[in-house]
Every structure is written in structure tokens, then in C-alpha cells.
mmCIF file of C-alpha atoms in Angstrom:
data_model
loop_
_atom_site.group_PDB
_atom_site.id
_atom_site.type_symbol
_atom_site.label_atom_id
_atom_site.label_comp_id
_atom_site.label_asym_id
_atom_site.label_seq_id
_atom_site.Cartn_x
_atom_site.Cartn_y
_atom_site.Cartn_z
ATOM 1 C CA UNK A 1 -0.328 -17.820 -3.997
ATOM 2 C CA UNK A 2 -1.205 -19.389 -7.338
ATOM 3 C CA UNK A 3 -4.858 -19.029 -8.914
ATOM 4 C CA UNK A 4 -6.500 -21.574 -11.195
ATOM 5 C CA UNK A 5 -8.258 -19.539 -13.367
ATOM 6 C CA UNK A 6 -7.880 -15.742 -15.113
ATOM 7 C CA UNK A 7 -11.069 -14.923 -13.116
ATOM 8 C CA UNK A 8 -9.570 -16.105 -9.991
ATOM 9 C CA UNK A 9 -6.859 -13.406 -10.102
ATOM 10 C CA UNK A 10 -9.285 -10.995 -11.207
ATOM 11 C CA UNK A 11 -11.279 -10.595 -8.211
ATOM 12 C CA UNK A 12 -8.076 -10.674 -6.011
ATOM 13 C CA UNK A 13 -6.851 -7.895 -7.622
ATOM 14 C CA UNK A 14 -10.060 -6.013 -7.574
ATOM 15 C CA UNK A 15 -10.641 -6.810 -3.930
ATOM 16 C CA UNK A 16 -6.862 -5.287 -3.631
ATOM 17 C CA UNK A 17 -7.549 -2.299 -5.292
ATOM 18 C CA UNK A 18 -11.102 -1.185 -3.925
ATOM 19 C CA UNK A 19 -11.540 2.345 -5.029
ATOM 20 C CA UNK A 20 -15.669 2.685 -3.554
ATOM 21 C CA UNK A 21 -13.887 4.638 -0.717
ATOM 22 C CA UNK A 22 -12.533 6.918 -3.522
ATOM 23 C CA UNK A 23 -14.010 10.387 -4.340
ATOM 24 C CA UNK A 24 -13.990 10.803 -8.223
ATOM 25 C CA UNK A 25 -11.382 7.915 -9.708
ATOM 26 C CA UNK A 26 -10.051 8.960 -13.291
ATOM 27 C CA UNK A 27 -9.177 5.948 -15.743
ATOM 28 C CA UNK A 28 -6.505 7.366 -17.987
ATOM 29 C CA UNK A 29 -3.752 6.109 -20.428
ATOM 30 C CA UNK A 30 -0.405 8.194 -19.837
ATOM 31 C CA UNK A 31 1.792 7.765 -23.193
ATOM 32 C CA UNK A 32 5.535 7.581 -23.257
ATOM 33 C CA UNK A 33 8.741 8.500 -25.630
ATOM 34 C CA UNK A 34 10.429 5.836 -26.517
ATOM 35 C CA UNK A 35 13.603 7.392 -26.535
ATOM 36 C CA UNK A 36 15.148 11.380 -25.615
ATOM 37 C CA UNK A 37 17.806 12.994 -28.196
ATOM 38 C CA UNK A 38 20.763 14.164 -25.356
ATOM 39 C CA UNK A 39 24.035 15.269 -26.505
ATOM 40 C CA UNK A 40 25.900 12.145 -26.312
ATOM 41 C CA UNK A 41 22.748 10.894 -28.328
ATOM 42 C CA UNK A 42 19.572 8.622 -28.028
ATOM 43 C CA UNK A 43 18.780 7.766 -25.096
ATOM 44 C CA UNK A 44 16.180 5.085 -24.524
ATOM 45 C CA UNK A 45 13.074 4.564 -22.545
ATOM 46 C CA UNK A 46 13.168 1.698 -19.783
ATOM 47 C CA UNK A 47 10.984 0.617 -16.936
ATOM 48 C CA UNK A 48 13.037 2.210 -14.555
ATOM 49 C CA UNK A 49 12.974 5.537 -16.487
ATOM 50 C CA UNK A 50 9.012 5.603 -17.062
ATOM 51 C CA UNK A 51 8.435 4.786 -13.461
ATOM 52 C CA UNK A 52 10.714 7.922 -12.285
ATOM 53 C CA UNK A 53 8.805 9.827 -14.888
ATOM 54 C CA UNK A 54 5.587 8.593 -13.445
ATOM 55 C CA UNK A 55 6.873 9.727 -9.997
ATOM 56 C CA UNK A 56 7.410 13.053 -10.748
ATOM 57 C CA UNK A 57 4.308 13.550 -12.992
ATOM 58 C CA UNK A 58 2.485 12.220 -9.409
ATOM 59 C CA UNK A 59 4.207 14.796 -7.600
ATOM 60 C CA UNK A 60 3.627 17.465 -10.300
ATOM 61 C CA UNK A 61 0.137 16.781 -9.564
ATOM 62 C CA UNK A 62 0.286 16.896 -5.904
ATOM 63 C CA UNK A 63 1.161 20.411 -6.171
ATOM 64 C CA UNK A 64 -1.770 21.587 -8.304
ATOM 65 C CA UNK A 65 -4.269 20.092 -5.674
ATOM 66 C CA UNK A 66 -2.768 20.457 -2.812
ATOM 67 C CA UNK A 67 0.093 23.359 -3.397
ATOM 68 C CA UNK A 68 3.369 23.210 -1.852
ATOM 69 C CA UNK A 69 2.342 23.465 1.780
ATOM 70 C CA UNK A 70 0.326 20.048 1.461
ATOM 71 C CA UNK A 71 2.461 17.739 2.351
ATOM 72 C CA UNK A 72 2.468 18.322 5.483
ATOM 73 C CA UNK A 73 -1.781 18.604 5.894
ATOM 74 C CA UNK A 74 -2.826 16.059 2.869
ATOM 75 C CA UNK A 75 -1.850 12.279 2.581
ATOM 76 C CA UNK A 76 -1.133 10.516 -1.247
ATOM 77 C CA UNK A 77 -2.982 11.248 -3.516
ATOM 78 C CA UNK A 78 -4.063 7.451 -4.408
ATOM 79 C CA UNK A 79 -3.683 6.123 -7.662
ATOM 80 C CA UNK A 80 -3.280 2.490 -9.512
ATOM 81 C CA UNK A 81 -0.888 2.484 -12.223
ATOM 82 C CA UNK A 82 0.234 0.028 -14.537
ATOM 83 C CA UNK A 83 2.762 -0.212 -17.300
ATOM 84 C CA UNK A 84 2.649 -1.951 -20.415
ATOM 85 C CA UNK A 85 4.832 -1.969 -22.973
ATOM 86 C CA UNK A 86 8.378 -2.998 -24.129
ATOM 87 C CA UNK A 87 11.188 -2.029 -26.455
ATOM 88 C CA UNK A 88 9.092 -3.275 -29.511
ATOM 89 C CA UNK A 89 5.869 -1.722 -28.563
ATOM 90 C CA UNK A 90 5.185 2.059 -26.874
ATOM 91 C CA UNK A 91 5.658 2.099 -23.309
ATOM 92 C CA UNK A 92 2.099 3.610 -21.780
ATOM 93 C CA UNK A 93 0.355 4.037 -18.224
ATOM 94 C CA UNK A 94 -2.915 2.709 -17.428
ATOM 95 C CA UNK A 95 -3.799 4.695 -14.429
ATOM 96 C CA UNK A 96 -6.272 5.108 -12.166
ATOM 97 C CA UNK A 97 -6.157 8.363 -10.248
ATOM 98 C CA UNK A 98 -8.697 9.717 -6.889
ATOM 99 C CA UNK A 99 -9.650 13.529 -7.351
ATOM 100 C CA UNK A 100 -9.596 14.156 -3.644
ATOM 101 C CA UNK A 101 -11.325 17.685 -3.860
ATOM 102 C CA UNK A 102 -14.933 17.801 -5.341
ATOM 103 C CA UNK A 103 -14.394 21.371 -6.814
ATOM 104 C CA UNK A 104 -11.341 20.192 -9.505
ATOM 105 C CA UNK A 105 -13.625 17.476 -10.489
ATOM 106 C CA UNK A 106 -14.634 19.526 -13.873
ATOM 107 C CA UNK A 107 -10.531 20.444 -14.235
ATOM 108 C CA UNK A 108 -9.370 17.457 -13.112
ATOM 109 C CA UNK A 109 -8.842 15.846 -16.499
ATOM 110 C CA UNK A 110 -6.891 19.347 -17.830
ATOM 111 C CA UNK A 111 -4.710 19.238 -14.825
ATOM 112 C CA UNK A 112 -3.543 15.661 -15.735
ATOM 113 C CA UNK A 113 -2.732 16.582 -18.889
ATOM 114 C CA UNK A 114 -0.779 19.779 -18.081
ATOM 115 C CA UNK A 115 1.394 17.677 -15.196
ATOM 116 C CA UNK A 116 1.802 15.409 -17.470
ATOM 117 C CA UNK A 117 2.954 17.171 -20.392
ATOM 118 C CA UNK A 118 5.407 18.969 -17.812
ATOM 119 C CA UNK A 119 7.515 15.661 -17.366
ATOM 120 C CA UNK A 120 10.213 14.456 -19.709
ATOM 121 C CA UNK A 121 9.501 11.856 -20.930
ATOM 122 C CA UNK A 122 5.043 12.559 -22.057
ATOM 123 C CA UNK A 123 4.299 11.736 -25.239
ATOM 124 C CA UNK A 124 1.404 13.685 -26.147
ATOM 125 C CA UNK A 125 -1.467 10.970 -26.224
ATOM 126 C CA UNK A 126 -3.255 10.960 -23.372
#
């Protein structure tokens, strides 16, 4: 599928990702480090990495607002991320992320931040 025009794409994407069925989306930036110190030395970020980073920070979440026990009661919690980035520039998450339960709404933004900062890789701009 090719589009003509930037707009085109656009409304693809945004008929793709239709988040009116969500309950309270969250547009965050998630930062990363470029590179860990490790005994053998430096080692750097790379797409790969971030997106295993990403996938634990998800599931770090899932625990706060679900617990342990939800897997088996709760689906996904639904989110859009994308990564930008590269080598030259900081690697960073644009994401956006469904609060499933109306009462973390207020806490929701707090418990991003503290999953977050849990993974290895965070940087601490969020």
C-alpha cells in the first residue's frame, strides 16, 4: 500500500490506532540511556535493547494495575508506542498508554514514572 500524500498516511494510521474506545489514554515521552557502564565496559543502546526495555517497563506496569494475579482475569493493557532516535540522537518513546481503571486516573502519571524508572535502561526525563 503506497499513499500519495503525508495526509494520506495520516488518517490510515489514525483510523489504525482508534483509541475513542479507550478509558483515559496518557501521551507520554519515555527517555532512554544511550549506553550502560558493565564490567567488560560500555555497552550501547540499540533498537532491540530499548524495545526489551519497553517490554518490561509494560509489564512493570501491568503489575501495579492489575497485581500479579491479573493475568489471568485482565487482557493488555493497550498502548501505542513509537521510537525515535538513533546512535547520534537520544533514543526516546512516544507512547500512548489506556488507564483501564478510573480510580488510578489521578496516580496514573506517578505510576508511569515509578515503572519506568524501575527498568534499566530510563533515563530520567519523562
Amino acid at each position: 500500500m503506497t499513499f500519495e500524500n503525508p495526509y494520506e498516511l495520516q488518517t490510515a494510521i489514525r483510523n489504525f490506532v482508534d483509541v475513542t474506545r479507550w478509558s483515559a489514554p496518557f501521551a507520554v515521552t519515555l527517555t532512554l540511556k544511550q549506553a550502560l557502564k558493565e564490567q567488560a565496559g560500555w555497552v550501547r543502546l540499540t533498537p532491540e535493547r530499548a524495545a526489551q526495555n519497553f517490554r518490561h517497563f509494560m509489564n512493570l506496569l501491568y503489575v501495579k494495575v492489575w497485581g500479579r494475579g491479573g493475568l489471568k482475569f485482565h487482557p493488555p493493557l493497550q498502548c501505542v508506542p513509537v521510537l525515535e532516535g538513533s546512535p547520534d540522537k537520544r533514543y526516546h518513546y512516544h507512547v500512548v498508554i489506556d488507564c483501564p481503571r478510573p480510580e488510578l486516573v489521578s496516580t496514573f502519571p506517578q505510576l508511569i514514572e515509578e515503572c519506568w524508572l524501575r527498568t534499566d535502561w530510563s533515563f530520567d526525563q519523562i
